Amino acid sequence: MEPMTDAMDLKILGKLQKDCDQSLELLSDSVGLSSTSCYRRIRRMESVGIIKAKVAVLDERKLGIQVTAFFLIKLDRDSNDIDRRMQHILLSHPEIQDCYLMTGEFDFVMVAKFRDAAEYTEYIYRFLETYRDIPIRTYSSTLVVRTVKKSYELPLQGVGFCSGG
């Protein structure tokens, strides 16, 4: 069942996406609700899983993470068991920030972060050696030269919603 949201919920979500650390008073004033009503809406959206987490966005450069890599993997044969095993493997690697099971030429696209090119190279060799029994047909990786846009905000304008809430 789809969680019930309305235009006010989307307004709150838009504000929270920009700054989830703002005070409840500031948030409720900015959307035109009482603090109590705003608080209830936020708690409801948390309880139904619309708000999944509140996290700090870290500056990777200031933490010494200099390399972002995209990996593309095509498995040698179609098998749900291999797909599931590959998914389990990828979930266990903290370097991998995002991983997608895809349609098209490749089965998986991964985004990973590394301190430097040496760590990236070491990771590739270690990964391929450790999982050599996984039937990988094609493997490709590419490094990001410059990030043009990175957003953590979902586009909420035009999002369909269920009336109510």
Short mmCIF file of C-alpha atoms in Angstrom, two decimals:
data_model
loop_
_atom_site.label_atom_id
_atom_site.label_comp_id
_atom_site.label_asym_id
_atom_site.label_seq_id
_atom_site.Cartn_x
_atom_site.Cartn_y
_atom_site.Cartn_z
CA MET A 1 0.00 0.00 0.00
CA GLU A 2 1.30 3.44 -0.95
CA PRO A 3 1.94 5.82 1.97
CA MET A 4 -0.51 8.72 2.14
CA THR A 5 1.08 12.09 1.42
CA ASP A 6 -0.24 15.48 0.46
CA ALA A 7 1.12 18.78 -0.80
CA MET A 8 2.07 19.87 2.74
CA ASP A 9 4.09 16.67 3.26
CA LEU A 10 5.95 17.39 0.02
CA LYS A 11 6.62 20.95 1.19
CA ILE A 12 8.06 19.62 4.46
CA LEU A 13 10.13 17.02 2.60
CA GLY A 14 11.52 19.68 0.28
CA LYS A 15 12.67 21.77 3.25
CA LEU A 16 14.12 18.74 5.06
CA GLN A 17 16.07 17.70 1.95
CA LYS A 18 17.80 21.06 1.97
CA ASP A 19 18.48 21.08 5.73
CA CYS A 20 17.30 18.27 8.00
CA ASP A 21 19.13 19.85 10.94
CA GLN A 22 16.93 22.95 11.15
CA SER A 23 14.82 23.42 14.24
CA LEU A 24 11.22 22.22 14.25
CA GLU A 25 10.13 25.80 14.95
CA LEU A 26 11.96 27.15 11.90
CA LEU A 27 10.68 24.31 9.70
CA SER A 28 7.06 24.64 10.82
CA ASP A 29 7.15 28.44 10.34
CA SER A 30 8.59 28.06 6.84
CA VAL A 31 5.79 25.70 5.74
CA GLY A 32 2.99 27.48 7.61
CA LEU A 33 2.10 24.81 10.18
CA SER A 34 2.11 24.63 13.95
CA SER A 35 5.12 22.86 15.43
CA THR A 36 2.88 20.05 16.71
CA SER A 37 1.30 19.42 13.32
CA CYS A 38 4.65 19.55 11.56
CA TYR A 39 6.16 17.14 14.12
CA ARG A 40 3.29 14.67 13.64
CA ARG A 41 3.68 14.74 9.88
CA ILE A 42 7.43 14.13 10.11
CA ARG A 43 6.98 11.23 12.55
CA ARG A 44 4.28 9.69 10.32
CA MET A 45 6.52 9.95 7.26
CA GLU A 46 9.33 8.30 9.24
CA SER A 47 7.07 5.50 10.44
CA VAL A 48 5.86 4.63 6.91
CA GLY A 49 9.38 4.83 5.49
CA ILE A 50 9.10 7.96 3.35
CA ILE A 51 11.87 9.49 5.47
CA LYS A 52 14.42 6.67 5.62
CA ALA A 53 17.29 8.36 7.47
CA LYS A 54 18.78 11.66 8.53
CA VAL A 55 22.47 11.73 7.71
CA ALA A 56 25.42 14.10 7.59
CA VAL A 57 26.81 14.69 4.10
CA LEU A 58 30.58 14.53 4.39
CA ASP A 59 33.16 16.35 2.26
CA GLU A 60 35.05 13.48 0.67
CA ARG A 61 37.95 15.68 -0.47
CA LYS A 62 38.56 16.97 3.05
CA LEU A 63 38.60 13.36 4.23
CA GLY A 64 41.21 12.42 1.64
CA ILE A 65 38.92 10.53 -0.73
CA GLN A 66 40.18 11.68 -4.12
CA VAL A 67 38.97 9.03 -6.60
CA THR A 68 35.44 8.17 -7.74
CA ALA A 69 35.17 5.18 -10.05
CA PHE A 70 32.34 3.67 -12.06
CA PHE A 71 32.46 -0.08 -12.61
CA LEU A 72 30.39 -1.91 -15.23
CA ILE A 73 30.05 -5.68 -15.00
CA LYS A 74 28.45 -8.11 -17.44
CA LEU A 75 28.09 -11.65 -16.12
CA ASP A 76 28.83 -14.62 -18.37
CA ARG A 77 25.45 -16.25 -18.05
CA ASP A 78 21.97 -15.46 -16.87
CA SER A 79 21.38 -16.94 -13.46
CA ASN A 80 19.39 -15.64 -10.54
CA ASP A 81 21.77 -17.49 -8.20
CA ILE A 82 24.77 -15.66 -9.66
CA ASP A 83 22.90 -12.34 -9.59
CA ARG A 84 22.02 -12.88 -5.93
CA ARG A 85 25.57 -13.92 -5.06
CA MET A 86 26.98 -10.90 -6.89
CA GLN A 87 24.55 -8.61 -5.07
CA HIS A 88 25.61 -10.11 -1.73
CA ILE A 89 29.29 -9.63 -2.59
CA LEU A 90 28.78 -6.02 -3.61
CA LEU A 91 26.87 -5.20 -0.43
CA SER A 92 29.87 -6.33 1.62
CA HIS A 93 32.28 -3.79 0.09
CA PRO A 94 32.32 -0.41 1.89
CA GLU A 95 34.12 1.21 -1.06
CA ILE A 96 31.00 0.69 -3.17
CA GLN A 97 28.65 3.60 -2.54
CA ASP A 98 25.97 2.70 -5.07
CA CYS A 99 25.21 -0.46 -7.01
CA TYR A 100 22.49 -1.01 -9.57
CA LEU A 101 21.21 -4.16 -11.26
CA MET A 102 20.67 -3.03 -14.84
CA THR A 103 18.99 -3.88 -18.10
CA GLY A 104 20.98 -3.50 -21.30
CA GLU A 105 24.61 -4.28 -22.07
CA PHE A 106 25.82 -4.57 -18.47
CA ASP A 107 24.27 -6.35 -15.50
CA PHE A 108 25.69 -4.14 -12.74
CA VAL A 109 26.84 -0.54 -12.46
CA MET A 110 28.70 0.42 -9.31
CA VAL A 111 30.02 3.70 -7.96
CA ALA A 112 32.99 3.39 -5.61
CA LYS A 113 35.23 5.82 -3.70
CA PHE A 114 38.96 5.53 -3.02
CA ARG A 115 41.68 7.62 -1.38
CA ASP A 116 43.86 7.58 -4.48
CA ALA A 117 44.64 5.79 -7.76
CA ALA A 118 46.82 3.23 -5.97
CA GLU A 119 43.95 2.19 -3.71
CA TYR A 120 41.65 2.01 -6.75
CA THR A 121 44.12 -0.24 -8.61
CA GLU A 122 44.64 -2.45 -5.55
CA TYR A 123 40.88 -2.81 -5.16
CA ILE A 124 40.43 -3.95 -8.76
CA TYR A 125 43.11 -6.64 -8.47
CA ARG A 126 41.84 -7.81 -5.08
CA PHE A 127 38.23 -7.92 -6.27
CA LEU A 128 38.99 -9.87 -9.46
CA GLU A 129 41.26 -12.32 -7.61
CA THR A 130 38.88 -12.89 -4.70
CA TYR A 131 35.85 -13.47 -6.91
CA ARG A 132 37.47 -15.22 -9.87
CA ASP A 133 34.82 -17.97 -9.64
CA ILE A 134 32.10 -15.44 -10.54
CA PRO A 135 31.59 -15.75 -14.30
CA ILE A 136 32.33 -12.16 -15.36
CA ARG A 137 32.12 -11.83 -19.15
CA THR A 138 32.95 -8.15 -19.44
CA TYR A 139 34.33 -5.70 -16.93
CA SER A 140 35.03 -2.02 -17.39
CA SER A 141 35.86 0.85 -15.10
CA THR A 142 36.27 4.56 -15.55
CA LEU A 143 37.38 7.36 -13.25
CA VAL A 144 35.56 10.62 -12.67
CA VAL A 145 37.66 13.60 -13.74
CA ARG A 146 35.36 16.22 -12.23
CA THR A 147 31.95 16.14 -10.60
CA VAL A 148 29.66 18.47 -12.53
CA LYS A 149 26.57 17.91 -10.38
CA LYS A 150 25.89 15.89 -7.26
CA SER A 151 22.55 16.16 -5.55
CA TYR A 152 21.04 14.35 -2.62
CA GLU A 153 17.61 15.88 -3.20
CA LEU A 154 14.81 14.03 -4.96
CA PRO A 155 12.80 16.10 -7.44
CA LEU A 156 9.51 16.53 -5.58
CA GLN A 157 7.78 18.92 -7.99
CA GLY A 158 5.21 17.00 -9.96
CA VAL A 159 5.49 13.94 -7.72
CA GLY A 160 2.16 12.18 -7.56
CA PHE A 161 0.67 11.69 -4.13
CA CYS A 162 -2.37 10.22 -2.49
CA SER A 163 -4.79 12.72 -1.04
CA GLY A 164 -5.19 12.49 2.69
CA GLY A 165 -2.51 12.46 5.32
#
